[in-house]
XYZ file of C-alpha atoms in Angstrom:
632
model
C 100.665 80.487 83.122
C 100.827 81.408 86.828
C 101.699 77.773 87.525
C 104.907 78.430 85.560
C 105.966 81.878 86.715
C 104.665 85.186 87.997
C 106.757 86.940 85.342
C 105.700 87.650 81.748
C 109.278 87.335 80.488
C 109.785 83.845 81.913
C 106.366 82.709 80.711
C 107.259 83.791 77.180
C 110.622 82.066 77.228
C 109.092 78.932 78.764
C 106.858 78.588 75.713
C 109.997 78.677 73.596
C 111.790 76.106 75.765
C 108.789 73.828 75.673
C 108.325 74.178 71.915
C 112.034 73.506 71.360
C 111.768 70.315 73.404
C 114.786 71.231 75.511
C 114.969 70.128 79.130
C 113.927 72.776 81.662
C 113.097 72.962 85.346
C 109.388 73.555 84.836
C 108.866 70.419 82.730
C 111.219 68.329 84.866
C 109.334 69.300 88.003
C 106.011 68.270 86.464
C 107.481 65.011 85.158
C 108.382 63.922 88.688
C 104.678 63.554 89.538
C 103.654 62.687 93.096
C 106.511 62.674 95.569
C 107.313 59.870 98.006
C 105.423 60.518 101.238
C 108.148 58.982 103.403
C 110.792 61.244 101.861
C 108.569 64.329 102.043
C 107.958 63.653 105.738
C 111.652 63.096 106.490
C 111.153 59.503 107.675
C 113.296 57.643 105.166
C 117.012 57.012 105.540
C 119.794 55.675 103.322
C 122.797 56.344 105.540
C 123.935 52.780 106.122
C 123.959 49.437 104.317
C 121.016 48.142 106.371
C 118.791 50.713 104.629
C 116.979 52.211 102.978
C 114.713 52.347 106.039
C 111.441 54.148 106.473
C 109.272 54.759 109.514
C 105.617 53.736 109.495
C 102.995 52.335 111.862
C 104.304 48.885 110.998
C 107.917 49.846 111.586
C 108.346 52.479 114.300
C 112.152 52.319 114.222
C 114.853 52.182 111.567
C 117.109 49.136 111.547
C 119.591 50.940 113.793
C 116.863 51.824 116.296
C 116.306 55.479 115.448
C 112.710 56.718 115.706
C 110.777 59.073 113.433
C 111.731 62.247 115.304
C 115.418 61.370 115.411
C 115.469 60.338 111.748
C 113.689 63.459 110.515
C 115.847 65.804 112.592
C 119.012 64.009 111.514
C 117.989 64.389 107.861
C 117.149 68.056 108.465
C 120.520 68.607 110.115
C 122.222 67.227 106.992
C 120.541 69.960 104.940
C 121.673 72.588 107.427
C 125.263 71.375 107.341
C 125.381 71.886 103.573
C 124.009 75.389 103.994
C 126.669 76.194 106.571
C 129.544 74.892 104.476
C 128.330 76.772 101.377
C 128.221 80.081 103.237
C 131.575 79.308 104.809
C 133.166 78.519 101.445
C 132.001 81.949 100.269
C 133.423 83.573 103.414
C 136.765 81.873 102.810
C 136.837 83.211 99.237
C 136.197 86.726 100.577
C 139.001 86.405 103.122
C 141.455 85.143 100.509
C 140.473 87.932 98.113
C 140.833 90.544 100.843
C 144.309 89.272 101.668
C 145.386 89.159 98.022
C 144.078 92.687 97.490
C 145.984 93.933 100.514
C 149.132 92.413 99.000
C 148.507 94.205 95.710
C 147.878 90.967 93.821
C 144.385 91.757 92.455
C 142.885 94.566 90.369
C 140.606 95.370 93.288
C 141.136 98.169 95.805
C 139.858 98.871 99.301
C 136.682 100.838 98.607
C 135.450 101.300 102.183
C 138.448 102.139 104.325
C 136.310 103.266 107.254
C 134.564 99.888 107.404
C 137.916 98.088 107.232
C 139.266 100.132 110.143
C 136.085 99.607 112.143
C 136.099 95.845 111.526
C 139.787 95.657 112.417
C 139.161 97.599 115.609
C 136.350 95.245 116.618
C 138.705 92.317 116.010
C 141.400 93.944 118.154
C 143.715 94.423 115.183
C 145.959 97.443 115.312
C 147.412 99.017 112.199
C 151.165 99.415 111.773
C 152.881 102.306 110.096
C 153.066 100.268 106.902
C 156.063 99.071 104.977
C 156.452 102.482 103.393
C 154.972 104.421 106.276
C 152.033 105.573 104.138
C 148.282 105.539 104.703
C 147.845 103.242 101.697
C 150.353 100.679 102.963
C 148.719 100.778 106.393
C 145.297 100.090 104.870
C 146.673 97.225 102.821
C 148.328 95.656 105.871
C 145.038 95.925 107.755
C 143.278 94.154 104.883
C 145.720 91.240 105.108
C 145.350 91.020 108.874
C 141.554 91.158 108.730
C 141.566 88.428 106.080
C 143.722 86.283 108.356
C 141.397 86.976 111.279
C 138.379 85.912 109.212
C 140.070 82.625 108.328
C 141.036 82.047 111.956
C 137.422 82.572 113.038
C 136.118 80.202 110.376
C 138.359 77.478 111.779
C 137.888 78.406 115.436
C 137.657 75.528 117.920
C 134.168 74.272 118.699
C 135.289 74.028 122.324
C 135.655 77.805 122.499
C 133.186 80.603 121.836
C 133.458 82.175 118.392
C 134.837 85.696 118.707
C 132.465 87.038 116.031
C 129.473 86.052 118.182
C 130.909 87.956 121.127
C 131.540 90.981 118.905
C 128.282 91.228 116.944
C 125.492 89.412 118.799
C 123.299 91.327 121.274
C 124.014 90.653 124.942
C 120.462 89.473 125.594
C 120.779 86.802 122.916
C 124.170 85.636 124.131
C 122.657 85.128 127.570
C 119.908 82.914 126.076
C 122.388 80.932 124.006
C 124.727 80.381 126.946
C 121.870 79.078 129.074
C 120.892 76.656 126.282
C 124.493 75.571 125.765
C 124.500 76.584 122.094
C 127.224 79.252 121.992
C 129.280 77.997 119.039
C 132.847 77.898 117.865
C 133.925 78.441 114.261
C 131.614 77.252 111.475
C 134.046 74.719 110.027
C 134.587 72.896 113.317
C 130.880 73.124 114.114
C 130.150 71.581 110.709
C 132.618 68.790 111.443
C 130.985 68.110 114.801
C 127.482 68.144 113.340
C 128.390 65.911 110.405
C 129.903 63.377 112.765
C 126.977 63.646 115.181
C 124.501 62.878 112.420
C 126.144 59.654 111.282
C 124.552 56.290 111.979
C 124.574 55.281 115.659
C 125.977 58.510 117.100
C 123.269 61.039 117.991
C 119.715 59.808 117.594
C 118.035 62.229 120.035
C 115.937 64.758 118.124
C 116.200 67.369 120.897
C 119.982 67.087 120.992
C 120.173 67.272 117.192
C 117.852 70.290 117.124
C 120.047 72.140 119.638
C 123.070 71.345 117.508
C 121.315 72.823 114.473
C 120.594 76.004 116.447
C 124.220 76.156 117.540
C 125.506 75.679 113.996
C 123.173 78.370 112.679
C 124.674 80.921 115.058
C 128.157 79.958 113.882
C 127.028 80.368 110.276
C 125.602 83.856 110.633
C 128.371 85.312 112.760
C 131.293 83.218 111.524
C 130.487 83.331 107.808
C 127.689 85.659 106.715
C 128.453 88.778 108.727
C 132.203 88.817 108.016
C 131.797 87.918 104.337
C 129.450 90.831 103.716
C 131.698 93.165 105.685
C 134.610 91.941 103.577
C 132.719 92.483 100.329
C 131.721 95.972 101.452
C 135.368 96.718 102.200
C 136.421 95.496 98.757
C 133.615 96.765 96.545
C 131.894 99.459 98.583
C 129.013 99.474 101.045
C 125.699 99.463 99.148
C 123.669 102.647 98.923
C 120.298 103.175 97.215
C 120.321 103.713 93.470
C 118.240 102.795 90.457
C 118.927 99.765 88.301
C 117.227 97.625 85.662
C 116.013 94.043 86.051
C 114.242 91.319 84.024
C 115.169 89.505 80.832
C 114.662 92.544 78.624
C 118.075 93.862 79.664
C 119.628 91.210 77.395
C 120.142 93.135 74.150
C 121.202 90.607 71.467
C 122.965 93.306 69.461
C 125.639 93.557 72.164
C 128.292 91.067 73.173
C 126.823 89.860 76.468
C 128.672 88.256 79.379
C 126.543 87.071 82.306
C 128.006 86.568 85.797
C 125.913 83.948 87.609
C 126.079 82.507 91.105
C 126.621 83.962 94.569
C 130.047 85.657 94.570
C 130.897 89.096 93.133
C 134.584 88.607 92.337
C 134.543 87.520 88.688
C 131.632 89.865 88.005
C 133.444 92.878 89.461
C 136.535 92.070 87.403
C 134.376 91.678 84.278
C 132.808 95.099 84.817
C 136.264 96.678 85.124
C 137.576 94.871 82.046
C 134.508 95.684 79.963
C 135.034 99.397 80.619
C 138.391 99.270 78.843
C 138.097 101.129 75.509
C 139.915 98.363 73.629
C 137.322 95.778 74.651
C 134.439 98.019 73.659
C 136.148 98.709 70.322
C 136.746 95.007 69.714
C 133.032 94.343 70.224
C 132.158 97.048 67.703
C 134.713 95.739 65.227
C 132.830 92.420 65.358
C 129.599 94.168 64.398
C 128.136 94.501 67.891
C 126.927 97.733 69.441
C 129.300 97.198 72.341
C 130.056 94.915 75.273
C 127.631 94.441 78.197
C 128.078 92.768 81.559
C 124.885 91.350 83.084
C 124.213 89.973 86.553
C 122.247 86.802 87.269
C 120.792 85.634 90.586
C 122.826 86.393 93.729
C 126.020 87.396 91.951
C 123.868 89.869 90.076
C 122.404 91.101 93.355
C 125.875 91.612 94.822
C 126.884 93.599 91.738
C 123.734 95.703 91.374
C 123.987 96.689 95.041
C 127.465 98.122 94.545
C 127.811 99.120 90.879
C 125.578 101.679 89.217
C 123.848 101.172 85.890
C 125.773 102.541 82.924
C 126.436 101.629 79.303
C 128.504 98.586 80.381
C 126.864 97.029 83.447
C 123.168 96.932 82.642
C 121.498 95.098 85.539
C 120.045 91.809 86.752
C 118.089 89.154 84.828
C 116.301 87.493 87.761
C 116.587 84.581 90.181
C 117.649 80.970 89.603
C 114.397 79.878 87.943
C 115.037 82.566 85.321
C 118.389 81.096 84.233
C 117.094 78.720 81.556
C 114.722 81.388 80.258
C 117.623 83.849 80.033
C 119.717 81.390 78.012
C 116.753 80.734 75.707
C 116.757 84.399 74.641
C 119.751 83.505 72.427
C 121.303 86.817 73.429
C 124.010 85.605 75.828
C 127.565 84.908 74.691
C 129.246 83.714 77.892
C 127.464 82.471 80.998
C 130.065 82.381 83.797
C 129.009 80.198 86.744
C 130.478 80.596 90.194
C 129.852 78.518 93.322
C 126.065 78.319 93.640
C 122.810 77.787 91.736
C 123.602 76.680 88.191
C 121.181 73.885 87.187
C 123.126 70.770 86.144
C 121.297 70.160 82.840
C 122.385 73.321 81.021
C 124.949 71.637 78.783
C 122.490 71.142 75.927
C 121.705 74.871 75.866
C 125.109 75.690 74.393
C 124.491 74.493 70.843
C 120.743 75.074 70.935
C 120.989 78.733 71.889
C 124.531 79.664 70.765
C 125.980 80.343 74.193
C 129.276 79.400 75.844
C 128.980 78.074 79.402
C 132.013 78.430 81.650
C 132.528 77.235 85.210
C 134.502 79.805 87.178
C 134.584 77.756 90.385
C 136.264 74.498 91.298
C 132.905 73.463 92.764
C 130.871 73.757 89.561
C 130.699 71.090 86.850
C 127.955 69.689 84.637
C 127.660 67.247 81.739
C 128.568 68.771 78.385
C 130.417 71.777 79.820
C 134.182 71.479 79.481
C 135.336 75.086 79.900
C 136.534 75.898 83.411
C 138.385 79.000 84.553
C 138.753 78.538 88.299
C 138.639 81.842 90.153
C 141.893 82.835 91.804
C 142.203 86.324 93.281
C 145.705 86.752 91.908
C 144.605 85.831 88.369
C 141.161 87.423 88.205
C 142.081 90.279 85.863
C 143.422 87.883 83.242
C 140.515 85.509 83.860
C 137.983 88.260 83.193
C 139.713 89.083 79.931
C 139.709 85.402 78.962
C 135.949 85.274 79.501
C 135.468 88.403 77.396
C 137.604 86.916 74.617
C 135.429 83.792 74.691
C 132.394 86.062 74.386
C 133.883 87.745 71.318
C 134.328 84.363 69.664
C 130.817 83.292 70.599
C 129.304 86.510 69.219
C 130.714 85.669 65.789
C 128.789 82.380 65.888
C 125.658 83.994 67.253
C 125.733 86.784 64.667
C 126.233 84.302 61.831
C 123.173 82.371 63.003
C 121.082 85.551 63.051
C 120.434 87.777 66.045
C 117.151 86.971 67.797
C 114.929 89.793 69.069
C 112.512 88.707 71.832
C 110.901 92.006 72.913
C 111.009 91.232 76.623
C 110.186 93.668 79.446
C 112.605 95.724 81.553
C 111.663 96.768 85.087
C 113.176 99.576 87.151
C 114.250 98.844 90.724
C 115.860 100.691 93.604
C 118.481 98.560 95.299
C 121.329 98.956 97.783
C 119.555 99.303 101.131
C 122.353 98.267 103.474
C 122.026 99.021 107.173
C 124.207 102.077 106.655
C 122.028 103.190 103.738
C 118.908 102.837 105.878
C 120.503 105.009 108.541
C 121.418 107.522 105.862
C 117.836 107.621 104.596
C 116.736 108.223 108.184
C 119.112 111.160 108.591
C 121.820 109.186 110.372
C 119.647 107.985 113.245
C 117.193 105.152 113.824
C 114.844 107.568 115.592
C 112.565 108.294 112.595
C 112.016 104.559 112.040
C 111.492 103.918 115.734
C 109.051 106.812 115.917
C 106.828 105.543 113.079
C 106.837 102.073 114.623
C 106.043 103.400 118.102
C 103.193 105.611 116.926
C 101.735 102.866 114.743
C 102.244 104.557 111.381
C 103.763 101.229 110.401
C 102.985 98.151 112.446
C 106.345 96.453 112.089
C 108.990 95.076 109.761
C 109.299 91.708 108.042
C 112.478 90.310 106.508
C 111.616 88.330 103.378
C 114.623 86.077 102.803
C 113.696 83.346 100.389
C 114.582 81.166 97.431
C 112.147 80.421 94.628
C 110.530 77.020 94.120
C 107.807 75.310 92.109
C 106.654 73.263 95.109
C 103.395 75.072 95.892
C 103.005 77.499 92.978
C 104.766 78.922 89.953
C 108.034 80.834 90.171
C 107.740 83.723 92.660
C 103.928 83.619 92.839
C 103.793 83.137 96.607
C 106.658 85.536 97.262
C 104.875 88.350 95.467
C 101.547 87.491 97.107
C 102.820 87.671 100.652
C 104.826 90.852 100.051
C 101.722 92.564 98.679
C 99.681 91.330 101.625
C 102.197 92.664 104.107
C 102.721 96.122 102.651
C 98.997 96.761 102.302
C 98.763 96.041 106.052
C 101.338 98.774 106.785
C 104.172 96.307 107.377
C 107.488 97.246 105.775
C 109.393 94.475 103.960
C 113.171 94.026 103.740
C 113.960 91.596 100.928
C 116.965 89.387 100.222
C 117.843 86.261 98.280
C 116.085 84.955 95.181
C 112.900 86.350 96.713
C 114.428 89.802 96.350
C 114.701 89.355 92.579
C 111.071 88.209 92.562
C 109.972 91.472 94.120
C 112.293 93.565 91.967
C 110.975 92.096 88.718
C 107.414 92.471 90.053
C 107.976 96.203 90.546
C 107.636 96.203 94.338
C 111.040 97.793 94.975
C 110.154 101.049 93.213
C 108.804 104.321 94.584
C 105.603 103.722 92.614
C 104.949 100.524 94.578
C 103.711 102.642 97.485
C 100.372 102.646 95.644
C 99.860 99.097 96.908
C 100.822 99.933 100.484
C 98.596 100.864 103.393
C 98.178 104.546 104.305
C 100.755 104.486 107.094
C 103.479 102.804 105.069
C 102.644 105.041 102.110
C 103.227 108.089 104.310
C 106.603 106.711 105.413
C 107.577 105.993 101.802
C 106.716 109.562 100.842
C 108.490 111.028 103.863
C 111.731 109.122 103.291
C 111.451 108.742 99.491
C 111.817 104.953 99.705
C 109.882 101.964 98.333
C 107.661 99.856 100.626
C 109.981 96.909 99.942
C 113.653 97.643 100.610
C 116.038 95.589 98.474
C 118.799 94.354 100.774
C 120.405 91.970 98.287
C 121.326 88.310 98.590
C 120.737 85.415 100.959
C 124.099 86.202 102.548
C 122.566 89.544 103.538
C 120.661 87.705 106.254
C 123.607 88.696 108.413
C 123.325 92.308 107.284
C 119.600 92.359 108.127
C 120.293 90.778 111.521
C 122.777 93.541 112.292
C 120.084 96.120 111.524
C 117.562 94.325 113.747
C 120.199 94.164 116.488
C 120.705 97.921 116.227
C 116.943 98.505 116.528
C 116.717 96.210 119.566
C 119.686 97.928 121.196
C 118.165 101.352 120.522
C 114.939 100.301 122.232
C 116.745 98.471 125.028
C 114.944 95.173 124.383
C 115.773 91.672 123.224
C 115.190 91.036 119.487
C 112.461 88.527 120.381
C 110.403 91.416 121.814
C 110.364 93.451 118.596
C 107.385 93.737 116.216
C 109.371 92.002 113.498
C 109.175 88.646 111.749
C 110.763 86.622 108.979
C 109.136 84.996 105.968
C 110.589 82.461 103.543
C 107.541 81.873 101.318
C 109.438 79.808 98.746
C 112.330 78.219 100.597
C 114.108 75.730 98.324
C 117.666 74.737 99.142
C 120.078 74.058 101.952
C 121.315 77.591 102.596
C 117.708 78.608 103.277
C 117.287 75.979 105.985
C 120.233 77.201 108.048
C 118.964 80.800 107.701
C 115.557 79.713 108.988
C 117.045 77.876 111.944
C 119.078 80.946 112.857
C 115.981 83.165 112.749
C 114.444 80.847 115.351
C 117.630 80.928 117.436
C 117.581 84.726 117.235
C 114.074 84.778 118.682
C 112.012 85.585 115.604
C 108.662 84.333 114.356
C 109.666 82.627 111.121
C 107.115 81.780 108.460
C 108.233 79.098 106.006
C 106.690 77.427 102.979
C 106.715 74.714 101.883
C 106.948 72.446 104.923
C 110.470 71.206 105.557
C 110.829 67.401 105.406
C 109.878 66.804 109.042
C 106.122 66.212 108.824
C 106.394 62.542 109.779
C 107.952 63.417 113.148
C 105.190 64.789 115.412
C 107.360 65.529 118.432
C 109.901 67.331 116.269
C 107.187 69.373 114.567
C 105.871 70.395 117.986
C 109.370 71.342 119.101
C 110.007 73.527 116.049
C 106.588 75.168 115.864
C 105.667 75.481 119.553
C 108.066 74.383 122.278
C 111.162 76.184 120.991
C 109.422 79.532 121.540
C 109.774 78.984 125.277
C 113.508 78.490 124.814
C 114.631 81.075 122.259
C 111.526 83.223 121.755
C 111.346 82.220 118.086
C 109.463 79.497 116.243
C 108.626 78.184 112.789
C 105.176 78.885 111.356
C 104.351 76.702 108.361
C 101.660 78.042 106.039
C 101.268 77.640 102.273
C 98.311 80.023 101.951
C 99.901 83.453 101.732
C 96.900 85.384 103.069
C 96.754 83.153 106.123
C 100.525 83.434 106.470
C 100.229 87.222 106.462
C 97.431 86.943 109.038
C 99.762 84.994 111.319
C 102.619 87.446 110.859
C 100.374 90.441 111.504
C 98.899 88.846 114.623
C 102.410 88.181 115.935
C 103.494 91.765 115.258
C 100.409 93.198 116.956
C 100.993 90.973 119.991
C 104.579 92.205 120.258
C 103.394 95.814 119.966
C 100.890 95.256 122.761
C 103.527 93.676 124.992
C 105.786 96.702 124.434
C 102.912 99.070 125.127
C 103.045 100.738 121.717
């Protein structure tokens, strides 16, 4: 069953899905058969009424005159634009929530005041005495001002340099980006420029389009990802290491279960608060349940598990997006609340089949057969969370009447919450211990695994787990984020016991610092958080990030947010392994640019490899070369 999933729980639930004859991603993927070679290579286009066009030896140009390299890069840029706008939408939601919280309009509070003050100081925002002259009013006013500053940066002119880049990017990188002419403005205006550039008959030069993608990636990380994670830390607390539970076994059918799914923590955080109210727990028991549980799914679950400890209400994370259908098939979920990202559009039929209520909690999310929508608004979130819980109570009655289903699925322990601050804390407040073990070769280097999960080259999470195991046994520490993080959590690689699969040097570091060999950083938005840590390491060593013995791997990249992350890693100067190949294979000059020539410009490049042992070989060779160049 490895062609289905690396996880026993998903394999078991897949058998049920298949036997029930209900649509699922695994069967739909297989049913598609061989893919179109022109589309896979990025040399087909449907932008204008003269198309569809495709590039071949018989037709070297599209009807408009664009060649293979221009067409493939233009198509690739379209993917990147969607990734940018998705991250930016999330950042906007954070800013609006921060403002509403500062105005006292949400049930949330400012959990990390020090981070708020630090962020405000970096933005040049000074606190007032407050309306009432109190510390609390001053903090709340700062929250409103920081939220406004975030929104202003998002919409910053593309003719001016984004302030967040000036604040957070290392000086050596800014110098490179200025020389290349890719210092960006705000992500929304950059997205507008790029969308317009990639229309028919506007920009057909693959080099120009590639530079624009690099520029937009910088705007995305510093204009959206970094501030949104800072904002979420301010609101819900900066992550610190703690133990949690993952995998489908956390779904106990004898409880009323509400699952928060997607990429944003707002509804989930409000659900956790509401579920702790004694009256809600009593109502669940009055209905014959053991109580009320809140469960995290995919990136929303990651955001929550990073910041909220496991207790008798919030019980953990099910898995990544390819685990969603399997989770619903357990017949143990009462409400599945879907925010802005990663809810497969064919879930409607699961409602009656598996006695679950699906609810969209974002204006972005809709699917056939799902008519319940409670659109997240910061000012209404407390009431919205209660509405979702009330729907769960009603659903439990139906589920209980049908007979509670016991699946006997596994539960896996994980240690999560390794923010940059948490890493510093584990190191005693200084980067020196980490720098020392890198310098003396106890560990060779660090790899950021930021990935989705896909069925393109293997079953769910198979390649992600393979490459992580390859890296840690070679004494290379892994920082994990995104759906790939859930893969490694469910596989047991984010536990202290996982050091048994690490090399002797990394094992010694794990024992010294009492950490796993794979550090769970959280979600795909935590790319920005990881970049800030890498920046701190580079600054501490007095080198450019491109000189560090570090790399990035995306062994199962799938969707548009992943592409913009990968492009930024190249812009930042990092060796970036990706699999599968992005849809550019039919454009030889573009492939050469992305995998070879760009290294002379930014110091980074893409390395495409679907064999995970060979991919690890390439990463290790790169790290060793960087060590040699640094003389360590």
